[in-house]
Coordinates of C-alpha atoms and ligand atoms in Angstrom, one line a residue:
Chain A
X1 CA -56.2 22.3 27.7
X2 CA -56.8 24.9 25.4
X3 CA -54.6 27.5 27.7
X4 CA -51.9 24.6 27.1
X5 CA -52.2 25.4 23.4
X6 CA -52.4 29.0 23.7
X7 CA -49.0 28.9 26.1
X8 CA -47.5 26.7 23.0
X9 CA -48.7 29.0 20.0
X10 CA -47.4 31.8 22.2
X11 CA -44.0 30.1 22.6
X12 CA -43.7 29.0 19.6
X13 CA -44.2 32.5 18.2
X14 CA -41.4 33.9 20.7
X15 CA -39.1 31.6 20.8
X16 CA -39.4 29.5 17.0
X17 CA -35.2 30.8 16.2
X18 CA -34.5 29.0 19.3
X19 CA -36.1 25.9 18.4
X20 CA -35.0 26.0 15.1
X21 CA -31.3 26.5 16.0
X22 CA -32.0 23.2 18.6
X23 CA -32.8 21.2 15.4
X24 CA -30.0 22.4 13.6
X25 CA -27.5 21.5 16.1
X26 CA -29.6 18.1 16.8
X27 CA -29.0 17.7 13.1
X28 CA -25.7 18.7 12.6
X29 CA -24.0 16.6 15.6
X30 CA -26.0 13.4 14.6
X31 CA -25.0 13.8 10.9
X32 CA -21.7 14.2 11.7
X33 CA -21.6 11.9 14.5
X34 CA -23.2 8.9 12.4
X35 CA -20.8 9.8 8.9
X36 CA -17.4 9.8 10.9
X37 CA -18.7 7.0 13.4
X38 CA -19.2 4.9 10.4
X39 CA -16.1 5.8 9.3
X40 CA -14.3 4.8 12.2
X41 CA -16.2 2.2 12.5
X42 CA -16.1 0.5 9.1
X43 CA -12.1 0.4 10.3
X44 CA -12.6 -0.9 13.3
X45 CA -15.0 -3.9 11.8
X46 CA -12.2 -4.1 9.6
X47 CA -9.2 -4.4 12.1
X48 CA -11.6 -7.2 13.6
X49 CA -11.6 -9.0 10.1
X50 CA -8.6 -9.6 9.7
X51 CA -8.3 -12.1 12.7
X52 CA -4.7 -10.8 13.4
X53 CA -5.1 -11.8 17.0
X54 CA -3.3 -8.5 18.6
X55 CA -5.8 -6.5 16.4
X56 CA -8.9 -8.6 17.2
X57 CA -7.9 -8.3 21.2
X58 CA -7.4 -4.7 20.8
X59 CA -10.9 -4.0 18.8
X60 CA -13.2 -6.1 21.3
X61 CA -11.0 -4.6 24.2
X62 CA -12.4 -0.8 22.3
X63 CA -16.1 -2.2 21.8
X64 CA -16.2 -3.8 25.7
X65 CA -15.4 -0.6 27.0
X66 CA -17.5 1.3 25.0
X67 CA -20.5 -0.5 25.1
X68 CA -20.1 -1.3 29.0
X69 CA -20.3 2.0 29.8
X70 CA -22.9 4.9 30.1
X71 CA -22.5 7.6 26.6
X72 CA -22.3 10.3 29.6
X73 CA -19.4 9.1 31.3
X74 CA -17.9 8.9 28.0
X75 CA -19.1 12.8 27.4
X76 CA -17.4 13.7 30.7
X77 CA -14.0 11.3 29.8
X78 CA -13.7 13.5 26.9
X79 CA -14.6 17.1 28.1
X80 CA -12.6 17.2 31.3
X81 CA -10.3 14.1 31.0
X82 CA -8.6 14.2 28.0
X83 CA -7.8 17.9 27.9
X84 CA -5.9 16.8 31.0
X85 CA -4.5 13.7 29.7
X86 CA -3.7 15.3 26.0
X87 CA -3.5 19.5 26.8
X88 CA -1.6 20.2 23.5
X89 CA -5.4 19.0 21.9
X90 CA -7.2 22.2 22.0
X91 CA -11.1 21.7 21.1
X92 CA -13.8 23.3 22.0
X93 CA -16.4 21.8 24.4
X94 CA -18.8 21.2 21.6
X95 CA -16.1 19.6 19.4
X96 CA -15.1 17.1 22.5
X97 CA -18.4 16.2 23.0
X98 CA -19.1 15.5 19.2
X99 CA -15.6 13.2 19.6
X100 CA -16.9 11.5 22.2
X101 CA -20.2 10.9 20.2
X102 CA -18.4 10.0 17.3
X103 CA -16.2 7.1 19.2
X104 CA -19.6 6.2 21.2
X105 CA -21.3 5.5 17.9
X106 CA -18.4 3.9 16.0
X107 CA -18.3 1.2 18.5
X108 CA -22.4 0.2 17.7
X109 CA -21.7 0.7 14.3
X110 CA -18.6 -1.6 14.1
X111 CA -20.9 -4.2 15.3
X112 CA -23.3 -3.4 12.6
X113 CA -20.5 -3.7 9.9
X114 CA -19.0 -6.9 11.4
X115 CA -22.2 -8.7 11.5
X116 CA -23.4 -7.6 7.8
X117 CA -20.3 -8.6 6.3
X118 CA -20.1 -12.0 8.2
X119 CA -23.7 -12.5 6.9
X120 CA -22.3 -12.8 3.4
X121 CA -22.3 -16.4 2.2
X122 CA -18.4 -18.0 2.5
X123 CA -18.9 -19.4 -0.4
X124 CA -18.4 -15.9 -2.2
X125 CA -15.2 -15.7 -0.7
X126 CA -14.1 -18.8 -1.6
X127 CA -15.1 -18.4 -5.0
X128 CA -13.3 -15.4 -5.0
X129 CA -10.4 -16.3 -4.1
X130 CA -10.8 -19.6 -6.1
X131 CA -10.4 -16.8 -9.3
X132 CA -7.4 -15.5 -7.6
X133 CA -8.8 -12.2 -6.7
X134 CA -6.6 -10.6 -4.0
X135 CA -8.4 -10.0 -0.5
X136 CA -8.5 -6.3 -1.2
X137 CA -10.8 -7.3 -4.4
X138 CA -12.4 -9.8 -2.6
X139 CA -13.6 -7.6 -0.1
X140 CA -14.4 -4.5 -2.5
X141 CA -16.2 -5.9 -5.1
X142 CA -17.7 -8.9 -4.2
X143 CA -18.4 -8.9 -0.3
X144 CA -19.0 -5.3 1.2
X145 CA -21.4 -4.7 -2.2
X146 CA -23.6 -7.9 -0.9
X147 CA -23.0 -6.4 2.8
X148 CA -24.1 -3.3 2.2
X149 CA -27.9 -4.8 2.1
X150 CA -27.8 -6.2 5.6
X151 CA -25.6 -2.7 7.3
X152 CA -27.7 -0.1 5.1
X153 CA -31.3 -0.3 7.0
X154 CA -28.9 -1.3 10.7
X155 CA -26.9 1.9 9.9
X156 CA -30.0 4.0 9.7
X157 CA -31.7 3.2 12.6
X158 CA -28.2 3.7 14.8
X159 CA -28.6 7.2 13.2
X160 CA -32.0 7.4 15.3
X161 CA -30.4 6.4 17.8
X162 CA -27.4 9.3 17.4
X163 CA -30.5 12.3 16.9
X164 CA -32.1 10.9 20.3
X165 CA -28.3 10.7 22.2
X166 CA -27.3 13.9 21.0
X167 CA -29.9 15.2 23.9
X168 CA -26.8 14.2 26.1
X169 CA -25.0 17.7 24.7
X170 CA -27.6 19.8 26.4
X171 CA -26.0 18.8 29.9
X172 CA -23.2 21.1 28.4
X173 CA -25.5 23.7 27.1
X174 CA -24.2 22.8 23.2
X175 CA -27.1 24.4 20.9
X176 CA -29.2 21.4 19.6
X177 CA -32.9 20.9 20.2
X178 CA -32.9 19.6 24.2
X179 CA -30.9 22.8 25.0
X180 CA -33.7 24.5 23.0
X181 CA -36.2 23.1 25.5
X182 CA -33.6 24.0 28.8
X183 CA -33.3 27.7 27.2
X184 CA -37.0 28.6 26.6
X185 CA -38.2 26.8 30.2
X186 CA -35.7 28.6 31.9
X187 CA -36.8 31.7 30.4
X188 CA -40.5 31.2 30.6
X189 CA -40.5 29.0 34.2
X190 CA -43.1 27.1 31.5
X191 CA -41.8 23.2 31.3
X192 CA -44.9 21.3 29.5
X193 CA -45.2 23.8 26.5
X194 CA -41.2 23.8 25.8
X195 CA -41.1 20.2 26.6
X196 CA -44.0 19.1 24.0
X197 CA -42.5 21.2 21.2
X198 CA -39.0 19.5 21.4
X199 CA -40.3 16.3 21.6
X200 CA -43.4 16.8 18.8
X201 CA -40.0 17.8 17.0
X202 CA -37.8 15.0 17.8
X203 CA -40.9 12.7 17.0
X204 CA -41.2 13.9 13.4
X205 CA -37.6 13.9 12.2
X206 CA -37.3 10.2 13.7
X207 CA -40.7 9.3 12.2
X208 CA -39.2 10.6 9.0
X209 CA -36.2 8.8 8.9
X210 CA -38.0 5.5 10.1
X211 CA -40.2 6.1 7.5
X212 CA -37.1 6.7 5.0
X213 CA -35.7 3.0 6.2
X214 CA -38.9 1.1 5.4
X215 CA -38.8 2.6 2.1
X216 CA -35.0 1.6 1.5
X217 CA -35.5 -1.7 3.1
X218 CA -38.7 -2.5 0.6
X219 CA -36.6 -1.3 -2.4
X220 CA -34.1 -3.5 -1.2
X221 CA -36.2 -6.9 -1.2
X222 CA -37.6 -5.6 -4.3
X223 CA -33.9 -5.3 -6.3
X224 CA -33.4 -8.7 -4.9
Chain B
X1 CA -2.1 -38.6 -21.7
X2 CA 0.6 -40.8 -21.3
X3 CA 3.1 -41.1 -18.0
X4 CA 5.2 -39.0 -19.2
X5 CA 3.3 -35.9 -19.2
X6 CA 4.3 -33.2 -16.8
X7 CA 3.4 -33.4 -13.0
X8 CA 1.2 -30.7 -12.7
X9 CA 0.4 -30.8 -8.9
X10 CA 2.1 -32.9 -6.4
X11 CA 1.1 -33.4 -3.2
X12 CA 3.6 -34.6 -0.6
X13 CA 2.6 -36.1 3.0
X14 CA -0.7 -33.5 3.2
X15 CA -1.9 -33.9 6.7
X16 CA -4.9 -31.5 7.9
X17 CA -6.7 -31.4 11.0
X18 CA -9.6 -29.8 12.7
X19 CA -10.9 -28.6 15.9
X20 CA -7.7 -28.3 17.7
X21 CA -6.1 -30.8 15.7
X22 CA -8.8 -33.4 17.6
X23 CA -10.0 -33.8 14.0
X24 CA -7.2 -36.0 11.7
X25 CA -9.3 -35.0 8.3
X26 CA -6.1 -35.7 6.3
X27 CA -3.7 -38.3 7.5
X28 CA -1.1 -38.2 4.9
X29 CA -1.7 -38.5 1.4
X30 CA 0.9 -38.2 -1.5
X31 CA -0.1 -37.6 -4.7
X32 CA 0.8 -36.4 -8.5
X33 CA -1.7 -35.0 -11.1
X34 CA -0.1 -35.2 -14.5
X35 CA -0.9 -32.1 -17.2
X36 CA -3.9 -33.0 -19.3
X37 CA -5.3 -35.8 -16.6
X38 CA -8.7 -36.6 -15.8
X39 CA -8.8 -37.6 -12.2
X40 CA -12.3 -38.1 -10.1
X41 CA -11.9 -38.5 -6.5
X42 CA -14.6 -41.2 -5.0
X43 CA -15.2 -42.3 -1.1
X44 CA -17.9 -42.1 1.3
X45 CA -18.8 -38.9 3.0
X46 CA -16.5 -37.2 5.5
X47 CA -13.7 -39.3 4.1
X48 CA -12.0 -35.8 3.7
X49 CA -12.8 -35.2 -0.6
X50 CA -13.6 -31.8 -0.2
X51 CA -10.9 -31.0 2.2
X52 CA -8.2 -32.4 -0.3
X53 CA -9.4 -30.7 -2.6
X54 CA -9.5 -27.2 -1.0
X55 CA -6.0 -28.1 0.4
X56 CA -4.8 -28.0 -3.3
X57 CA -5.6 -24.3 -4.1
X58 CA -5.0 -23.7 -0.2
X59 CA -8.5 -22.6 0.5
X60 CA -7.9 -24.7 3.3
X61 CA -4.7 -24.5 5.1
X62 CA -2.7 -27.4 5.9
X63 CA -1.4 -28.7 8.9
X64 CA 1.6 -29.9 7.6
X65 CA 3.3 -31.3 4.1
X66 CA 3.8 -29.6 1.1
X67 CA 1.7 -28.8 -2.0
X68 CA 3.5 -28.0 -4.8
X69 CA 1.7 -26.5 -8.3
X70 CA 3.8 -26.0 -11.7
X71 CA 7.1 -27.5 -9.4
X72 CA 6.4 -24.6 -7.2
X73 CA 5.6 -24.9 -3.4
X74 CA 3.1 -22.6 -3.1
X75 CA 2.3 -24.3 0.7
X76 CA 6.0 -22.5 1.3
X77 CA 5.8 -19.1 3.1
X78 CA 5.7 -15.4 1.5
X79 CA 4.4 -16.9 -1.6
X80 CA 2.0 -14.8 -3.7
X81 CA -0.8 -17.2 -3.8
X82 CA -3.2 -15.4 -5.3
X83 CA -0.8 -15.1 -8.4
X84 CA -1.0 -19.3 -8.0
X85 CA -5.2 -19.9 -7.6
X86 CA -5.2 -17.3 -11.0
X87 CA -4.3 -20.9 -12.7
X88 CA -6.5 -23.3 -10.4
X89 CA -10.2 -22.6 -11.4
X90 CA -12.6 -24.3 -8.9
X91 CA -16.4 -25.0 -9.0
X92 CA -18.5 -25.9 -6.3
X93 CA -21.1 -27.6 -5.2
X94 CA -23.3 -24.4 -4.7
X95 CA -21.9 -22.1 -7.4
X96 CA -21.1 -19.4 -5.5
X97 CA -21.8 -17.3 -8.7
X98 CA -22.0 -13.8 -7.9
X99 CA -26.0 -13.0 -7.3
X100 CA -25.0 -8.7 -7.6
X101 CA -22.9 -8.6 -10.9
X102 CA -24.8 -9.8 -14.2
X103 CA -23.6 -13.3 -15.7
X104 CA -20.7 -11.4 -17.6
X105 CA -19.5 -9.7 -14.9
X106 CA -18.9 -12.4 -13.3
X107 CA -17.5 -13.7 -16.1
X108 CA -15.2 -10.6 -17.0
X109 CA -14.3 -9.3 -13.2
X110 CA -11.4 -11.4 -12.4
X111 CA -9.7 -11.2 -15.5
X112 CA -9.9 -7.4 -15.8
X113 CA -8.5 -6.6 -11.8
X114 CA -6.7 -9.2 -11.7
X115 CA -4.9 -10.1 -15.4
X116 CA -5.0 -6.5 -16.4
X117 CA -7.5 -7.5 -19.7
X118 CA -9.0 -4.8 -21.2
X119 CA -12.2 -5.0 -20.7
X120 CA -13.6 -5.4 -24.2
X121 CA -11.5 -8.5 -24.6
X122 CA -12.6 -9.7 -21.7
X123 CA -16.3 -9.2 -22.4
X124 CA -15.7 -10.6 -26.0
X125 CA -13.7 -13.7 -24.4
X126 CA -16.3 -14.0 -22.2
X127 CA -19.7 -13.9 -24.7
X128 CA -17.0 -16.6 -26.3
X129 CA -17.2 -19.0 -23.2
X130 CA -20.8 -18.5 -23.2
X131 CA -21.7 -19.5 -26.8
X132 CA -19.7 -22.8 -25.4
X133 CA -22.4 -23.3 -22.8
X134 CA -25.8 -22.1 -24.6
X135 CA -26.0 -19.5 -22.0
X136 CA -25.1 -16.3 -24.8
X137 CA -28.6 -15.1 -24.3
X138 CA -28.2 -14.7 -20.3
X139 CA -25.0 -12.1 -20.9
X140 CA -26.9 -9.3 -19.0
X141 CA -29.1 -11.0 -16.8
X142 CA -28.4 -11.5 -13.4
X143 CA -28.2 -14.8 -11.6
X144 CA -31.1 -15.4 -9.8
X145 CA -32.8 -15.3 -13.2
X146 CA -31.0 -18.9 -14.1
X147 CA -31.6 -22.3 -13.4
X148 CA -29.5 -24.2 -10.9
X149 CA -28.1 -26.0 -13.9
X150 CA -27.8 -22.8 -16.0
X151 CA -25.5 -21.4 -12.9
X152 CA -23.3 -24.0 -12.2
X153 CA -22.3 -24.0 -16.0
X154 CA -22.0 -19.8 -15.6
X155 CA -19.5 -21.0 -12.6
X156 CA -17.6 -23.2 -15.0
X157 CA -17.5 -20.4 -17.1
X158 CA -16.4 -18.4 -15.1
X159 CA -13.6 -20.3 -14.2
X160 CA -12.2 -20.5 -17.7
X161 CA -12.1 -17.2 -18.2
X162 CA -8.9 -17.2 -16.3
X163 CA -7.4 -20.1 -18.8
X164 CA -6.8 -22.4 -15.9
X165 CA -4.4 -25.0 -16.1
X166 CA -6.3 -27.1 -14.3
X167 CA -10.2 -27.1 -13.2
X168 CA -11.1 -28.7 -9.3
X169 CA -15.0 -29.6 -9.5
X170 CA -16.3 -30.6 -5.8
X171 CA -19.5 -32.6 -6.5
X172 CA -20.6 -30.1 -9.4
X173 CA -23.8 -31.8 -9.8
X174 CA -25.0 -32.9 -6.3
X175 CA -26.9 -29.4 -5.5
X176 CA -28.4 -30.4 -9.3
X177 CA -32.3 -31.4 -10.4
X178 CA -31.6 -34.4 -11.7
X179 CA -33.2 -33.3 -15.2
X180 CA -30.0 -31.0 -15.3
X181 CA -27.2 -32.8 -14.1
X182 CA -26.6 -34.1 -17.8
X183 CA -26.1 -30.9 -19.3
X184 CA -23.3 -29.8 -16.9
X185 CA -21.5 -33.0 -16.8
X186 CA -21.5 -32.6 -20.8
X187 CA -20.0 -29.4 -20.4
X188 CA -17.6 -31.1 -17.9
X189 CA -17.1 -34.0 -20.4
X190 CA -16.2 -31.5 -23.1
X191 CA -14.0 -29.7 -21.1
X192 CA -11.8 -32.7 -19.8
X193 CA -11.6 -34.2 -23.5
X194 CA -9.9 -31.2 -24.3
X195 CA -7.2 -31.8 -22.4
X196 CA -7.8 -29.5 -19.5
X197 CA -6.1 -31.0 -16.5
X198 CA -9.5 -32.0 -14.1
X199 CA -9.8 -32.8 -11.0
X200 CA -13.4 -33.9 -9.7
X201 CA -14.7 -35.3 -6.3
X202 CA -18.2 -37.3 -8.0
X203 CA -20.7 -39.1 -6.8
X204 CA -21.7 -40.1 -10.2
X205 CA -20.0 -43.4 -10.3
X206 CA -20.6 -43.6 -14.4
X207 CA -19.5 -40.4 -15.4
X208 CA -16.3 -41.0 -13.3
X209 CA -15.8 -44.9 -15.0
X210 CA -16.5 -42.9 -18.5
X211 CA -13.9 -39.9 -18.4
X212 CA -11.6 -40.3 -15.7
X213 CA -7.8 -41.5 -16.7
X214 CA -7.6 -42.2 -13.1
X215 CA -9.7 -42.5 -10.0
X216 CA -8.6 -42.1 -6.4
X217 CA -10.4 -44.0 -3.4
X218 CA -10.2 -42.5 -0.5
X219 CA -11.1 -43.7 3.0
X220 CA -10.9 -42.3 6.5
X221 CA -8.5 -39.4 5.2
X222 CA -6.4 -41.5 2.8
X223 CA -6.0 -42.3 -0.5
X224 CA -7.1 -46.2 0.1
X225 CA -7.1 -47.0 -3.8
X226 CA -5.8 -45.5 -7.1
X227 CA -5.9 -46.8 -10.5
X228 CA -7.9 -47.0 -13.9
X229 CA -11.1 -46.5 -13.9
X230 CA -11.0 -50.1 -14.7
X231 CA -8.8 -51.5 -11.9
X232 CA -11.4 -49.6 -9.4
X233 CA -14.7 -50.1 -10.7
X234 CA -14.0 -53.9 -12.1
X235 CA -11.0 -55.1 -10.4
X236 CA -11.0 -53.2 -6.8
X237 CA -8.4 -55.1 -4.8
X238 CA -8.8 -52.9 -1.4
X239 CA -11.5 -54.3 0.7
X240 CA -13.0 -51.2 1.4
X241 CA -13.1 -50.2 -1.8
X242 CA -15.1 -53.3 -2.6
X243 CA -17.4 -52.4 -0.1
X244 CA -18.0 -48.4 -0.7
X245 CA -18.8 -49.7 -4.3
X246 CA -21.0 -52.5 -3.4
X247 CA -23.4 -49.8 -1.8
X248 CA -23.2 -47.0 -4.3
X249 CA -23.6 -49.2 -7.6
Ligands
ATP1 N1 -13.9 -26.2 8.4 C1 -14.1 -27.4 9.1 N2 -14.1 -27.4 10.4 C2 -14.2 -28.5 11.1 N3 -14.4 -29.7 10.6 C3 -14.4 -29.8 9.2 C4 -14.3 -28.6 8.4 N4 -14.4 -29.0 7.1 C5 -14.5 -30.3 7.1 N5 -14.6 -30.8 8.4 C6 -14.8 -32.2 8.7 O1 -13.8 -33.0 8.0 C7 -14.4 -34.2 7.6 C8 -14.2 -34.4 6.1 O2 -14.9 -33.4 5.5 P1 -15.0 -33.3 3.9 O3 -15.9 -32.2 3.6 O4 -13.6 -33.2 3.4 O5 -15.6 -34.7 3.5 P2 -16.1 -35.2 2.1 O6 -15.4 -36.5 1.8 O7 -16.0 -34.1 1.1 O8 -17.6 -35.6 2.4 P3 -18.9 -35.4 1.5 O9 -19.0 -36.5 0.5 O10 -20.0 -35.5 2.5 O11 -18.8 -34.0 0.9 C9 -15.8 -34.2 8.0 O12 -15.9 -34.9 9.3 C10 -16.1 -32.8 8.3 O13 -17.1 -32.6 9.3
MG2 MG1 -17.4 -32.9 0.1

């Protein structure tokens, strides 16, 4: 026990940049991978809204697939299939593979959106367009502002879920905080040391942000 | 009013159905509302009240005939609506005020986007409509702060700020404590001796006999009965009229 301490002081004291740099890129990708995916996926909820039927087929068609199928084959689609499919596209690996996060997560976060606007009472519609607001309005002002209470606290915890996938990069050796832990054990043949100071890491950022969406969620019920 | 007032609203051969069309809601009703009429709409539930209602500022869609609003057909395709339902207020049974703006805002918000009003007039219209209702002091509160009551005469309001040419209520008071129903149907009494053009599904027999110029009967999806207050409350002449009133009187 305590030579399991003195290993992780020791590593810790070698290899902190390292670590560091993991939660960077853990924090970057994720950040980037939850504001684009909601994005994306605010448009796609929207597409699905407007119950054109072409649209709708096309959206749940989108969602199926992505949903139905494993984040890493999705990875893999992305780094070695569409530079085949698409060549002119020239990223880099760690730009495909925050793509492919970013279309992973706008999927779950369409569902999000979807399901928080349909939450809002009809009858705010109707009245809506009982005043002869136009649908843009409609949607702007009076629904998506009562929405944003049920997506808000849904949103954040699909951003825990983004900080644990972006582990998935590390199979492609992009910087974030699992490639931290491959990096150090490779260097140190040490794996319980490496292994506890990742994850004591991961633990606290999601602690932090689940700790940041009770918060929002009771300030929410309180403005109600 | 008089007969020779404008038609305001006609309604030709409305038909809706539901489900499929496995549901025959509306089976053909023909109708005029003249400008400045007072017209409360009675029947049992599920005789399809609501649903002609919604069918005449198209909230519902129907099946087939024509509505037609100011001698336009605004069931006819590529019309602007919206444009249309600017002159049809509408209050329902719920409200459906706004619970995230404060009672002017949901006063002011339709005629600013959608009329263009500046806002100040709006706001000053609005405090205007308010003094109307007793409700002045409630400007910058937000709704969950009012009375059911208190609401649905913020809903009305709210409604007028548009300067309708004609209000649709459907069952304003139903979702009411009865210790408040009399206030809004004052404000609804007020309103129709004005000369606003109203339309009102009730089930408050006696407010309908009092300030209707017409009542409509319907029945199974049909207009069964139409006449004066009078005619349907004293004289029915449709059996089932006789009967619907025999149970709610
Ligand atoms: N959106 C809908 N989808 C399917 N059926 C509907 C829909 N709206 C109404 N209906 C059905 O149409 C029939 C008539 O409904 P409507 O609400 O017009 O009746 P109503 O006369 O207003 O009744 P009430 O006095 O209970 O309000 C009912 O059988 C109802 O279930
Ligand atoms: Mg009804």
């Amino acid at each position: 026990m305590l030579e399991l301490i003195q290993d992780v002081v020791k590593i810790w004291a070698k290899y902190s940049d390292v670590f560091l740099n993991g939660l960077w890129g853990t924090v970057w990708i994720s950040l980037v991978t939850v504001i684009l995916g909601t994005v994306l996926g605010t448009l796609i909820a929207l597409l699905k809204l407007t119950n054109v039927k072409i649209l709708t087929w096309i959206v749940d068609i989108y969602i199926e697939i992505i949903r139905g199928t494993p984040a890493l084959l999705q990875i893999y689609f992305f780094w070695l299939g569409v530079p085949k499919l698409l060549p002119m596209l020239e990223l880099s690996n760690t730009q495909w593979i925050v793509v492919a996060l970013i279309v992973n997560a706008s999927a779950y976060i369409a569902e999000v959106i979807r399901a928080g606007i349909q939450a809002v009472d009809k009858g705010q519609t109707e009245a809506a367009k009982s005043l002869g607001m136009s649908n843009f309005h409609t949607m702007q002002r009076i629904v998506f502002p009562q929405a944003i209470r049920n997506i808000l606290p849904a949103l954040c915890n699909e951003f825990i879920v983004m900080i644990k996938q972006t582990s998935l990069a590390s199979i492609f050796f992009v910087g974030e905080l699992t490639t931290a832990f491959k990096t150090v054990q490779s260097a140190t043949f040490l794996v319980i040391p490496p292994l506890l100071i990742s994850g004591v890491i991961y633990l606290v950022l999601n602690w932090g942000l689940s700790q940041g969406i009770k918060v929002l969620e009771r300030r929410m019920r309180e403005s109600d | 009013m008089t007969d020779t007032a404008k038609v305001l609203i006609r309604v030709e051969n409305l038909k809706k159905n539901f489900n499929n069309d496995n549901l025959h809601v509306l089976r053909g009703i023909t109708e005029e509302i003249r400008e400045g009429e007072v017209v409360s709409i009675i029947g049992p539930s599920g005789s399809g009240k609501s649903t002609f209602l919604r069918c005449l500022n198209l909230l519902e869609t129907p099946t087939s005939g024509k509505v037609f609003f100011e001698g336009v057909e605004i069931t006819a395709k590529k019309i602007d609506v919206d444009k249309h339902r600017q002159k049809m207020g509408m209050v329902f049974q719920h409200f459906n005020v706004f619970p995230h703006l404060t009672v002017l805002d949901n006063i002011t918000i339709a005629p600013i986007l959608e009329k263009k009003i500046p806002k100040a007039q709006a706001e000053q219209k609005a405090m205007e409509l308010l003094r109307q209702v007793g409700l002045e002091d409630k400007a910058k509160e937000y709704p969950r702060r009012l009375s059911g009551g208190q609401k649905q005469r913020l809903a009305i309001v709210r409604a007028l700020a548009m300067e309708p040419k004609v209000i649709l209520f459907d069952e304003p008071t139903s979702a009411l404590d009865p210790e408040m129903v009399k206030d809004v149907l004052d404000v609804i009494k007020r309103l129709a001796d004005s000369g606003m053009t109203t339309v009102i599904v009730t089930h408050e027999m006696g407010f309908a006999r009092e300030v209707s110029d017409r009542v409509l009967f319907m029945d199974a999806g049909v207009i069964a009965e139409s006449g004066t207050p009078e005619e349907i409350f004293q004289h029915p002449r449709n059996p089932r009229t006789v009967e619907f009133l025999s149970k709610v009187l």
